[in-house]
Amino acid sequence: MKKHILPIIAIILLIASCEKDDICIEPVTPQLVIRFYDNANPTEYKSRTSLYVWAEGKDSIYNDVSTDSIALPLNPAEDFTIYHLSSNDIDDTITINYTREEIFVSRSCGYKYNFNDLNLADITNNWIISTEITNQTVENETEHVKILH
Amino acid sequence: MKQNMSRFCISILLLTVAFSANAQEETTKDSIKLKDKYGLRLGVDISKPAISFFNDKIKGLEIVGDFRITKNIYAATELGYYERDTEEDYINFNSKGSYIKVGGNINLYQNWGKMSNEIYVGVRYGFSTFSQTLNSYSPNFDGTYFDEHTIFPNLDFDGLTAHWAEIVIGLKVEAFNNLYLGSSISLKKMISQEQPENFKNLYIPGFERVYLNDTGFSFNYTISYLIPIFKKNK
């Protein structure tokens, strides 16, 4: 027994010391998900074609895409983000207001933000007919905003 | 002197072959009566001041002590203070506080002649009272569309406590008369802890780094002196 106990403890220690939490694998700050619906039939998704999306003063994050769903990062340094949505050379802007809540995730991921009290303001209606907030809290990446067109 | 020297050499040899040497089972049949020393052994962990010297983000001191109860059983304790700044990818925090560990060791090494060395396993109960300070953090988000920014909340979380259990294995070598060099490794498992709100105990004095499943491990390297109180026949 005495002869075996040391190797056994050494093995336990080796296994225990191999565990890693140095790599961030948990989800971090979620993005705002906008889905496009058909104004004539508000329960059906409808794609926009030739869509360009950029935040005020930034480069495009969507370039000439055709989609019924976009995920937009919200500015983590401000309580609002202004986005330009341009489709078939028709521009619309939308201001997204929110409050930021920092949430501790883990040693390697640090803190993430959840965005609460979501609301939309200063919406232009060139191709966007109407908007609706379906989820006021951005804590995971499911639909938060409906755009009817 | 020669004898002292050879004892020193044997002790050093023991350090290097410590884990394969415990198969030695010969007993000496000597006409000289050999005696075991019993007493209080006090020492310090020399690795912590050494690390403090080279790394100004870490300060630490640990005092160790043990008392021989029977031939192979020792009551043991460690007392310490530890403070360190830890920088991770998205957070920077400070942990500081003091700790105590109490328990015992069982010596598995069979000494021959006048040698008084140990290869031991032990258990400890550890308790720490400490505080953490969140110096800064950078909110973590995917992509680089928006620039990363750092916030300095300097948020203090005081009055935190932790209780844990440890398994220790180590060795002690009598390098000179009554002067011992030792080293040990301990594996820890958290029993209970008071967590800060919207943060986590990531580094606990005495427990050191807290891994994901609330385990940890640490080393110490000690130099200690035995104050002999009485002797017993072997």
mmCIF file of C-alpha atoms in Angstrom:
data_model
loop_
_atom_site.group_PDB
_atom_site.id
_atom_site.type_symbol
_atom_site.label_atom_id
_atom_site.label_comp_id
_atom_site.label_asym_id
_atom_site.label_seq_id
_atom_site.Cartn_x
_atom_site.Cartn_y
_atom_site.Cartn_z
ATOM 1 C CA MET A 1 0.000 0.000 0.000
ATOM 2 C CA LYS A 2 2.743 2.407 0.977
ATOM 3 C CA LYS A 3 4.520 1.816 -2.319
ATOM 4 C CA HIS A 4 1.453 2.585 -4.406
ATOM 5 C CA ILE A 5 0.080 5.653 -2.704
ATOM 6 C CA LEU A 6 2.708 8.072 -4.036
ATOM 7 C CA PRO A 7 2.316 7.232 -7.744
ATOM 8 C CA ILE A 8 -1.477 7.352 -7.355
ATOM 9 C CA ILE A 9 -1.358 10.823 -5.818
ATOM 10 C CA ALA A 10 1.125 11.950 -8.463
ATOM 11 C CA ILE A 11 -1.265 10.825 -11.215
ATOM 12 C CA ILE A 12 -4.221 12.612 -9.580
ATOM 13 C CA LEU A 13 -2.147 15.780 -9.417
ATOM 14 C CA LEU A 14 -1.109 15.491 -13.055
ATOM 15 C CA ILE A 15 -4.681 15.080 -14.246
ATOM 16 C CA ALA A 16 -5.865 17.963 -12.091
ATOM 17 C CA SER A 17 -3.154 20.267 -13.371
ATOM 18 C CA CYS A 18 -4.023 19.624 -17.020
ATOM 19 C CA GLU A 19 -7.366 21.375 -16.809
ATOM 20 C CA LYS A 20 -7.458 24.628 -18.755
ATOM 21 C CA ASP A 21 -9.611 27.658 -18.421
ATOM 22 C CA ASP A 22 -7.303 29.902 -20.373
ATOM 23 C CA ILE A 23 -9.361 29.914 -23.559
ATOM 24 C CA CYS A 24 -12.615 31.816 -23.767
ATOM 25 C CA ILE A 25 -15.284 29.500 -25.162
ATOM 26 C CA GLU A 26 -18.415 30.875 -23.495
ATOM 27 C CA PRO A 27 -20.661 33.245 -25.475
ATOM 28 C CA VAL A 28 -19.755 36.906 -24.952
ATOM 29 C CA THR A 29 -21.582 40.151 -25.801
ATOM 30 C CA PRO A 30 -24.548 39.250 -28.031
ATOM 31 C CA GLN A 31 -25.451 41.042 -31.247
ATOM 32 C CA LEU A 32 -28.769 42.581 -32.174
ATOM 33 C CA VAL A 33 -30.741 40.354 -34.538
ATOM 34 C CA ILE A 34 -33.078 42.015 -37.047
ATOM 35 C CA ARG A 35 -35.386 39.969 -39.245
ATOM 36 C CA PHE A 36 -37.156 41.221 -42.358
ATOM 37 C CA TYR A 37 -40.868 40.476 -42.829
ATOM 38 C CA ASP A 38 -43.293 40.908 -45.664
ATOM 39 C CA ASN A 39 -45.578 43.896 -45.030
ATOM 40 C CA ALA A 40 -48.351 42.219 -46.974
ATOM 41 C CA ASN A 41 -48.077 39.084 -44.929
ATOM 42 C CA PRO A 42 -46.473 39.994 -41.546
ATOM 43 C CA THR A 43 -45.843 36.413 -40.438
ATOM 44 C CA GLU A 44 -43.671 35.561 -43.465
ATOM 45 C CA TYR A 45 -39.984 36.343 -43.767
ATOM 46 C CA LYS A 46 -39.077 38.355 -46.842
ATOM 47 C CA SER A 47 -35.507 38.943 -47.980
ATOM 48 C CA ARG A 48 -34.051 42.308 -48.899
ATOM 49 C CA THR A 49 -31.807 42.339 -51.916
ATOM 50 C CA SER A 50 -28.618 44.304 -52.512
ATOM 51 C CA LEU A 51 -28.387 45.229 -48.840
ATOM 52 C CA TYR A 52 -25.574 47.329 -47.389
ATOM 53 C CA VAL A 53 -25.394 47.947 -43.639
ATOM 54 C CA TRP A 54 -23.010 50.194 -41.728
ATOM 55 C CA ALA A 55 -22.887 52.012 -38.424
ATOM 56 C CA GLU A 56 -22.552 55.804 -38.487
ATOM 57 C CA GLY A 57 -18.953 56.651 -39.351
ATOM 58 C CA LYS A 58 -17.917 53.041 -39.929
ATOM 59 C CA ASP A 59 -17.315 50.694 -42.837
ATOM 60 C CA SER A 60 -19.980 48.306 -44.066
ATOM 61 C CA ILE A 61 -20.496 45.078 -42.203
ATOM 62 C CA TYR A 62 -22.943 43.775 -44.824
ATOM 63 C CA ASN A 63 -21.948 44.293 -48.430
ATOM 64 C CA ASP A 64 -24.435 43.645 -51.198
ATOM 65 C CA VAL A 65 -26.169 40.716 -49.549
ATOM 66 C CA SER A 66 -29.586 39.239 -50.016
ATOM 67 C CA THR A 67 -30.989 38.085 -46.696
ATOM 68 C CA ASP A 68 -33.969 38.107 -44.353
ATOM 69 C CA SER A 69 -31.828 38.239 -41.203
ATOM 70 C CA ILE A 70 -28.961 40.445 -40.021
ATOM 71 C CA ALA A 71 -26.969 40.486 -36.786
ATOM 72 C CA LEU A 72 -25.557 43.871 -35.788
ATOM 73 C CA PRO A 73 -23.030 44.587 -33.051
ATOM 74 C CA LEU A 74 -24.136 47.385 -30.725
ATOM 75 C CA ASN A 75 -21.594 50.012 -29.764
ATOM 76 C CA PRO A 76 -20.265 48.911 -26.345
ATOM 77 C CA ALA A 77 -18.878 52.371 -25.585
ATOM 78 C CA GLU A 78 -22.192 54.233 -26.002
ATOM 79 C CA ASP A 79 -25.847 53.853 -25.043
ATOM 80 C CA PHE A 80 -26.958 54.128 -28.653
ATOM 81 C CA THR A 81 -25.903 53.016 -32.111
ATOM 82 C CA ILE A 82 -26.979 54.545 -35.415
ATOM 83 C CA TYR A 83 -27.206 52.124 -38.322
ATOM 84 C CA HIS A 84 -27.643 52.831 -42.021
ATOM 85 C CA LEU A 85 -29.504 50.191 -43.975
ATOM 86 C CA SER A 86 -29.317 50.646 -47.693
ATOM 87 C CA SER A 87 -31.150 48.399 -50.098
ATOM 88 C CA ASN A 88 -31.196 48.827 -53.859
ATOM 89 C CA ASP A 89 -29.657 52.306 -53.363
ATOM 90 C CA ILE A 90 -32.451 53.439 -51.037
ATOM 91 C CA ASP A 91 -31.092 54.540 -47.652
ATOM 92 C CA ASP A 92 -32.767 54.263 -44.280
ATOM 93 C CA THR A 93 -31.320 55.044 -40.861
ATOM 94 C CA ILE A 94 -32.321 53.709 -37.518
ATOM 95 C CA THR A 95 -31.160 54.697 -34.028
ATOM 96 C CA ILE A 96 -31.034 51.956 -31.450
ATOM 97 C CA ASN A 97 -31.102 53.053 -27.802
ATOM 98 C CA TYR A 98 -30.313 50.734 -24.918
ATOM 99 C CA THR A 99 -28.762 50.457 -21.488
ATOM 100 C CA ARG A 100 -25.679 48.352 -20.933
ATOM 101 C CA GLU A 101 -25.353 45.806 -18.146
ATOM 102 C CA GLU A 102 -21.987 44.199 -17.515
ATOM 103 C CA ILE A 103 -22.074 40.521 -16.593
ATOM 104 C CA PHE A 104 -19.139 38.463 -15.378
ATOM 105 C CA VAL A 105 -18.571 35.400 -17.558
ATOM 106 C CA SER A 106 -15.312 33.727 -16.583
ATOM 107 C CA ARG A 107 -11.601 34.240 -15.963
ATOM 108 C CA SER A 108 -10.684 34.017 -19.634
ATOM 109 C CA CYS A 109 -13.764 35.776 -21.076
ATOM 110 C CA GLY A 110 -13.955 38.545 -18.477
ATOM 111 C CA TYR A 111 -17.123 40.638 -18.669
ATOM 112 C CA LYS A 112 -19.717 40.766 -21.410
ATOM 113 C CA TYR A 113 -22.556 43.226 -21.952
ATOM 114 C CA ASN A 114 -26.229 42.518 -22.084
ATOM 115 C CA PHE A 115 -28.336 45.315 -23.597
ATOM 116 C CA ASN A 116 -31.584 46.168 -21.865
ATOM 117 C CA ASP A 117 -34.544 48.516 -22.453
ATOM 118 C CA LEU A 118 -34.109 48.403 -26.177
ATOM 119 C CA ASN A 119 -35.942 51.061 -28.172
ATOM 120 C CA LEU A 120 -35.788 52.449 -31.678
ATOM 121 C CA ALA A 121 -35.811 56.119 -32.600
ATOM 122 C CA ASP A 122 -35.385 58.425 -35.612
ATOM 123 C CA ILE A 123 -36.379 55.772 -38.108
ATOM 124 C CA THR A 124 -36.581 56.936 -41.694
ATOM 125 C CA ASN A 125 -39.207 55.221 -43.835
ATOM 126 C CA ASN A 126 -37.847 55.036 -47.351
ATOM 127 C CA TRP A 127 -38.015 51.281 -47.801
ATOM 128 C CA ILE A 128 -38.774 50.370 -44.197
ATOM 129 C CA ILE A 129 -42.540 50.456 -43.729
ATOM 130 C CA SER A 130 -42.632 49.744 -40.010
ATOM 131 C CA THR A 131 -40.596 48.299 -37.159
ATOM 132 C CA GLU A 132 -41.436 46.370 -34.058
ATOM 133 C CA ILE A 133 -39.374 45.319 -31.039
ATOM 134 C CA THR A 134 -40.045 41.677 -30.240
ATOM 135 C CA ASN A 135 -37.483 41.343 -27.460
ATOM 136 C CA GLN A 136 -36.355 44.327 -25.382
ATOM 137 C CA THR A 137 -33.399 42.498 -23.874
ATOM 138 C CA VAL A 138 -30.410 41.499 -25.960
ATOM 139 C CA GLU A 139 -28.925 38.606 -24.017
ATOM 140 C CA ASN A 140 -28.793 35.980 -26.739
ATOM 141 C CA GLU A 141 -28.881 36.007 -30.497
ATOM 142 C CA THR A 142 -32.501 35.400 -31.355
ATOM 143 C CA GLU A 143 -34.834 37.922 -33.019
ATOM 144 C CA HIS A 144 -35.039 41.287 -31.274
ATOM 145 C CA VAL A 145 -36.400 43.584 -33.977
ATOM 146 C CA LYS A 146 -38.839 43.077 -36.853
ATOM 147 C CA ILE A 147 -38.618 45.230 -39.950
ATOM 148 C CA LEU A 148 -41.590 45.136 -42.291
ATOM 149 C CA HIS A 149 -41.031 46.130 -45.897
ATOM 150 C CA MET B 1 33.270 16.940 9.321
ATOM 151 C CA LYS B 2 33.653 14.062 6.927
ATOM 152 C CA GLN B 3 30.631 12.400 8.446
ATOM 153 C CA ASN B 4 28.673 15.613 8.200
ATOM 154 C CA MET B 5 29.678 15.950 4.586
ATOM 155 C CA SER B 6 28.586 12.428 3.691
ATOM 156 C CA ARG B 7 25.303 12.945 5.493
ATOM 157 C CA PHE B 8 24.802 16.075 3.452
ATOM 158 C CA CYS B 9 25.588 14.201 0.237
ATOM 159 C CA ILE B 10 23.226 11.398 1.114
ATOM 160 C CA SER B 11 20.545 13.945 1.855
ATOM 161 C CA ILE B 12 21.013 15.635 -1.504
ATOM 162 C CA LEU B 13 20.969 12.246 -3.193
ATOM 163 C CA LEU B 14 17.729 11.513 -1.429
ATOM 164 C CA LEU B 15 16.222 14.710 -2.812
ATOM 165 C CA THR B 16 16.890 13.577 -6.365
ATOM 166 C CA VAL B 17 15.829 9.961 -6.011
ATOM 167 C CA ALA B 18 13.172 10.587 -3.432
ATOM 168 C CA PHE B 19 10.281 8.908 -5.176
ATOM 169 C CA SER B 20 12.084 5.723 -6.163
ATOM 170 C CA ALA B 21 13.937 5.401 -2.893
ATOM 171 C CA ASN B 22 11.076 4.319 -0.698
ATOM 172 C CA ALA B 23 11.552 0.661 -1.559
ATOM 173 C CA GLN B 24 14.508 0.508 0.778
ATOM 174 C CA GLU B 25 13.545 -1.924 3.521
ATOM 175 C CA GLU B 26 16.781 -3.005 5.140
ATOM 176 C CA THR B 27 17.025 -2.566 8.842
ATOM 177 C CA THR B 28 20.251 -1.979 10.633
ATOM 178 C CA LYS B 29 21.265 -4.334 13.350
ATOM 179 C CA ASP B 30 23.390 -2.039 15.399
ATOM 180 C CA SER B 31 24.516 -2.332 18.942
ATOM 181 C CA ILE B 32 24.398 1.465 19.364
ATOM 182 C CA LYS B 33 21.095 2.739 20.696
ATOM 183 C CA LEU B 34 19.658 5.192 18.157
ATOM 184 C CA LYS B 35 17.307 7.899 19.222
ATOM 185 C CA ASP B 36 14.620 9.887 17.438
ATOM 186 C CA LYS B 37 14.346 13.581 18.066
ATOM 187 C CA TYR B 38 10.966 15.047 18.972
ATOM 188 C CA GLY B 39 10.247 18.718 18.991
ATOM 189 C CA LEU B 40 8.818 21.765 17.338
ATOM 190 C CA ARG B 41 10.034 22.480 13.830
ATOM 191 C CA LEU B 42 9.589 26.026 12.522
ATOM 192 C CA GLY B 43 10.408 27.373 9.112
ATOM 193 C CA VAL B 44 9.582 29.647 6.213
ATOM 194 C CA ASP B 45 8.667 29.089 2.600
ATOM 195 C CA ILE B 46 11.654 30.512 0.733
ATOM 196 C CA SER B 47 9.967 30.474 -2.673
ATOM 197 C CA LYS B 48 7.491 33.237 -1.856
ATOM 198 C CA PRO B 49 10.010 35.956 -0.872
ATOM 199 C CA ALA B 50 12.112 34.880 -3.866
ATOM 200 C CA ILE B 51 9.151 35.340 -6.231
ATOM 201 C CA SER B 52 8.341 38.694 -4.576
ATOM 202 C CA PHE B 53 11.906 39.801 -5.224
ATOM 203 C CA PHE B 54 11.687 39.151 -8.966
ATOM 204 C CA ASN B 55 8.024 40.024 -9.513
ATOM 205 C CA ASP B 56 6.747 43.221 -7.927
ATOM 206 C CA LYS B 57 3.121 42.198 -8.557
ATOM 207 C CA ILE B 58 3.393 39.398 -6.000
ATOM 208 C CA LYS B 59 4.018 39.666 -2.272
ATOM 209 C CA GLY B 60 3.928 36.681 0.009
ATOM 210 C CA LEU B 61 5.145 35.125 3.194
ATOM 211 C CA GLU B 62 4.445 31.701 4.640
ATOM 212 C CA ILE B 63 5.528 30.349 8.010
ATOM 213 C CA VAL B 64 5.415 26.594 8.475
ATOM 214 C CA GLY B 65 5.522 24.539 11.618
ATOM 215 C CA ASP B 66 5.110 20.952 12.680
ATOM 216 C CA PHE B 67 5.253 18.896 15.832
ATOM 217 C CA ARG B 68 6.104 15.212 15.976
ATOM 218 C CA ILE B 69 3.394 13.286 17.800
ATOM 219 C CA THR B 70 4.386 9.655 17.242
ATOM 220 C CA LYS B 71 7.208 7.955 15.364
ATOM 221 C CA ASN B 72 5.668 8.682 11.976
ATOM 222 C CA ILE B 73 2.897 11.202 12.591
ATOM 223 C CA TYR B 74 3.353 14.967 12.681
ATOM 224 C CA ALA B 75 0.841 17.698 13.386
ATOM 225 C CA ALA B 76 1.449 20.436 10.825
ATOM 226 C CA THR B 77 0.355 23.981 10.100
ATOM 227 C CA GLU B 78 1.052 26.773 7.654
ATOM 228 C CA LEU B 79 0.299 30.459 8.164
ATOM 229 C CA GLY B 80 0.661 32.998 5.433
ATOM 230 C CA TYR B 81 -0.093 36.283 3.776
ATOM 231 C CA TYR B 82 -0.367 36.683 0.046
ATOM 232 C CA GLU B 83 -1.061 39.511 -2.329
ATOM 233 C CA ARG B 84 -0.907 39.531 -6.099
ATOM 234 C CA ASP B 85 -2.051 41.376 -9.189
ATOM 235 C CA THR B 86 -3.321 39.126 -11.928
ATOM 236 C CA GLU B 87 -3.698 40.218 -15.505
ATOM 237 C CA GLU B 88 -5.922 38.183 -17.788
ATOM 238 C CA ASP B 89 -6.974 38.939 -21.360
ATOM 239 C CA TYR B 90 -10.051 40.977 -20.388
ATOM 240 C CA ILE B 91 -9.671 41.638 -16.675
ATOM 241 C CA ASN B 92 -7.078 42.882 -14.239
ATOM 242 C CA PHE B 93 -7.601 42.200 -10.553
ATOM 243 C CA ASN B 94 -5.844 42.072 -7.221
ATOM 244 C CA SER B 95 -6.248 39.476 -4.472
ATOM 245 C CA LYS B 96 -4.883 39.845 -0.974
ATOM 246 C CA GLY B 97 -5.375 38.261 2.391
ATOM 247 C CA SER B 98 -4.137 35.773 4.912
ATOM 248 C CA TYR B 99 -4.634 32.094 5.431
ATOM 249 C CA ILE B 100 -4.098 29.231 7.828
ATOM 250 C CA LYS B 101 -3.832 25.513 7.155
ATOM 251 C CA VAL B 102 -3.910 22.853 9.840
ATOM 252 C CA GLY B 103 -3.532 19.104 9.552
ATOM 253 C CA GLY B 104 -0.977 16.365 9.772
ATOM 254 C CA ASN B 105 1.613 14.367 7.875
ATOM 255 C CA ILE B 106 2.462 10.673 7.897
ATOM 256 C CA ASN B 107 6.083 9.862 7.215
ATOM 257 C CA LEU B 108 6.459 6.952 4.777
ATOM 258 C CA TYR B 109 10.232 6.942 4.710
ATOM 259 C CA GLN B 110 12.175 4.485 6.812
ATOM 260 C CA ASN B 111 15.317 6.136 8.093
ATOM 261 C CA TRP B 112 18.463 4.202 8.855
ATOM 262 C CA GLY B 113 21.373 5.181 11.063
ATOM 263 C CA LYS B 114 21.163 8.685 12.395
ATOM 264 C CA MET B 115 19.239 9.991 9.430
ATOM 265 C CA SER B 116 16.085 11.931 10.020
ATOM 266 C CA ASN B 117 14.444 12.493 6.657
ATOM 267 C CA GLU B 118 10.850 12.291 5.562
ATOM 268 C CA ILE B 119 8.791 11.459 2.541
ATOM 269 C CA TYR B 120 5.290 12.181 3.662
ATOM 270 C CA VAL B 121 1.671 12.439 2.709
ATOM 271 C CA GLY B 122 -0.629 14.693 4.629
ATOM 272 C CA VAL B 123 -4.007 16.332 4.795
ATOM 273 C CA ARG B 124 -4.907 19.924 5.594
ATOM 274 C CA TYR B 125 -7.925 22.029 6.260
ATOM 275 C CA GLY B 126 -7.393 25.492 4.826
ATOM 276 C CA PHE B 127 -9.132 28.760 5.591
ATOM 277 C CA SER B 128 -8.547 32.156 4.067
ATOM 278 C CA THR B 129 -9.987 35.586 4.636
ATOM 279 C CA PHE B 130 -9.237 37.927 1.777
ATOM 280 C CA SER B 131 -10.382 40.666 -0.543
ATOM 281 C CA GLN B 132 -10.375 41.101 -4.287
ATOM 282 C CA THR B 133 -10.235 44.317 -6.270
ATOM 283 C CA LEU B 134 -11.355 44.523 -9.839
ATOM 284 C CA ASN B 135 -8.880 47.057 -11.211
ATOM 285 C CA SER B 136 -10.070 47.121 -14.793
ATOM 286 C CA TYR B 137 -11.951 45.206 -17.453
ATOM 287 C CA SER B 138 -12.585 45.371 -21.169
ATOM 288 C CA PRO B 139 -16.084 44.284 -22.154
ATOM 289 C CA ASN B 140 -15.679 41.231 -24.313
ATOM 290 C CA PHE B 141 -17.419 41.213 -27.695
ATOM 291 C CA ASP B 142 -16.817 39.329 -30.904
ATOM 292 C CA GLY B 143 -15.209 41.030 -33.836
ATOM 293 C CA THR B 144 -13.393 44.323 -34.180
ATOM 294 C CA TYR B 145 -16.144 46.451 -35.708
ATOM 295 C CA PHE B 146 -16.203 48.634 -32.611
ATOM 296 C CA ASP B 147 -13.014 49.439 -30.749
ATOM 297 C CA GLU B 148 -12.257 47.726 -27.505
ATOM 298 C CA HIS B 149 -12.285 50.019 -24.494
ATOM 299 C CA THR B 150 -11.154 49.524 -20.924
ATOM 300 C CA ILE B 151 -13.110 50.523 -17.839
ATOM 301 C CA PHE B 152 -11.433 51.159 -14.481
ATOM 302 C CA PRO B 153 -14.061 50.569 -11.803
ATOM 303 C CA ASN B 154 -11.554 49.879 -8.942
ATOM 304 C CA LEU B 155 -14.270 47.828 -7.342
ATOM 305 C CA ASP B 156 -13.429 46.311 -3.934
ATOM 306 C CA PHE B 157 -14.906 43.052 -2.741
ATOM 307 C CA ASP B 158 -14.050 42.827 0.959
ATOM 308 C CA GLY B 159 -14.668 40.198 3.607
ATOM 309 C CA LEU B 160 -14.483 37.172 1.345
ATOM 310 C CA THR B 161 -13.770 33.775 2.863
ATOM 311 C CA ALA B 162 -12.919 30.308 1.595
ATOM 312 C CA HIS B 163 -12.636 26.864 3.191
ATOM 313 C CA TRP B 164 -10.885 23.997 1.471
ATOM 314 C CA ALA B 165 -9.260 20.587 1.926
ATOM 315 C CA GLU B 166 -5.789 19.606 0.767
ATOM 316 C CA ILE B 167 -3.765 16.490 0.116
ATOM 317 C CA VAL B 168 -0.054 17.150 0.514
ATOM 318 C CA ILE B 169 2.920 15.106 -0.561
ATOM 319 C CA GLY B 170 6.416 16.238 0.173
ATOM 320 C CA LEU B 171 9.802 15.543 1.544
ATOM 321 C CA LYS B 172 12.065 16.929 4.213
ATOM 322 C CA VAL B 173 15.769 16.386 4.358
ATOM 323 C CA GLU B 174 18.015 17.102 7.332
ATOM 324 C CA ALA B 175 20.799 18.949 5.579
ATOM 325 C CA PHE B 176 22.634 19.967 8.740
ATOM 326 C CA ASN B 177 21.993 19.129 12.345
ATOM 327 C CA ASN B 178 18.386 20.138 13.061
ATOM 328 C CA LEU B 179 18.174 22.176 9.853
ATOM 329 C CA TYR B 180 15.769 20.850 7.264
ATOM 330 C CA LEU B 181 15.122 21.578 3.614
ATOM 331 C CA GLY B 182 11.703 20.662 2.404
ATOM 332 C CA SER B 183 9.465 20.789 -0.579
ATOM 333 C CA SER B 184 5.874 19.798 -1.105
ATOM 334 C CA ILE B 185 3.021 19.919 -3.538
ATOM 335 C CA SER B 186 -0.580 20.122 -2.470
ATOM 336 C CA LEU B 187 -3.804 19.440 -4.305
ATOM 337 C CA LYS B 188 -6.801 21.426 -3.126
ATOM 338 C CA LYS B 189 -10.536 21.097 -3.361
ATOM 339 C CA MET B 190 -12.865 23.895 -2.288
ATOM 340 C CA ILE B 191 -15.404 23.086 0.432
ATOM 341 C CA SER B 192 -17.199 26.408 0.536
ATOM 342 C CA GLN B 193 -16.524 30.008 -0.367
ATOM 343 C CA GLU B 194 -18.168 33.366 -0.287
ATOM 344 C CA GLN B 195 -18.285 34.679 -3.851
ATOM 345 C CA PRO B 196 -18.350 38.363 -4.777
ATOM 346 C CA GLU B 197 -21.385 39.639 -6.637
ATOM 347 C CA ASN B 198 -21.001 39.667 -10.413
ATOM 348 C CA PHE B 199 -17.398 38.544 -10.080
ATOM 349 C CA LYS B 200 -15.675 35.374 -8.939
ATOM 350 C CA ASN B 201 -12.954 34.251 -6.557
ATOM 351 C CA LEU B 202 -10.220 33.675 -9.104
ATOM 352 C CA TYR B 203 -7.230 33.765 -6.833
ATOM 353 C CA ILE B 204 -7.346 32.987 -3.123
ATOM 354 C CA PRO B 205 -4.381 33.397 -0.758
ATOM 355 C CA GLY B 206 -3.270 29.927 0.320
ATOM 356 C CA PHE B 207 -5.450 28.233 -2.266
ATOM 357 C CA GLU B 208 -3.786 30.116 -5.118
ATOM 358 C CA ARG B 209 -5.343 29.965 -8.572
ATOM 359 C CA VAL B 210 -8.904 28.636 -8.523
ATOM 360 C CA TYR B 211 -9.472 26.330 -11.474
ATOM 361 C CA LEU B 212 -12.840 25.798 -13.138
ATOM 362 C CA ASN B 213 -14.058 22.912 -10.991
ATOM 363 C CA ASP B 214 -12.926 24.620 -7.758
ATOM 364 C CA THR B 215 -9.633 22.778 -7.522
ATOM 365 C CA GLY B 216 -6.135 24.129 -7.185
ATOM 366 C CA PHE B 217 -2.591 23.181 -6.469
ATOM 367 C CA SER B 218 0.482 24.807 -5.045
ATOM 368 C CA PHE B 219 4.097 24.145 -4.182
ATOM 369 C CA ASN B 220 6.279 25.249 -1.351
ATOM 370 C CA TYR B 221 9.996 25.089 -0.655
ATOM 371 C CA THR B 222 10.867 25.452 2.974
ATOM 372 C CA ILE B 223 13.847 25.821 5.202
ATOM 373 C CA SER B 224 13.133 24.978 8.820
ATOM 374 C CA TYR B 225 14.787 24.432 12.140
ATOM 375 C CA LEU B 226 13.950 21.747 14.679
ATOM 376 C CA ILE B 227 13.877 22.820 18.301
ATOM 377 C CA PRO B 228 14.423 19.436 19.987
ATOM 378 C CA ILE B 229 12.341 18.954 23.096
ATOM 379 C CA PHE B 230 12.900 15.282 23.974
ATOM 380 C CA LYS B 231 14.327 12.070 22.510
ATOM 381 C CA LYS B 232 12.894 8.596 22.250
ATOM 382 C CA ASN B 233 14.523 5.273 21.418
ATOM 383 C CA LYS B 234 14.022 4.127 17.833
#
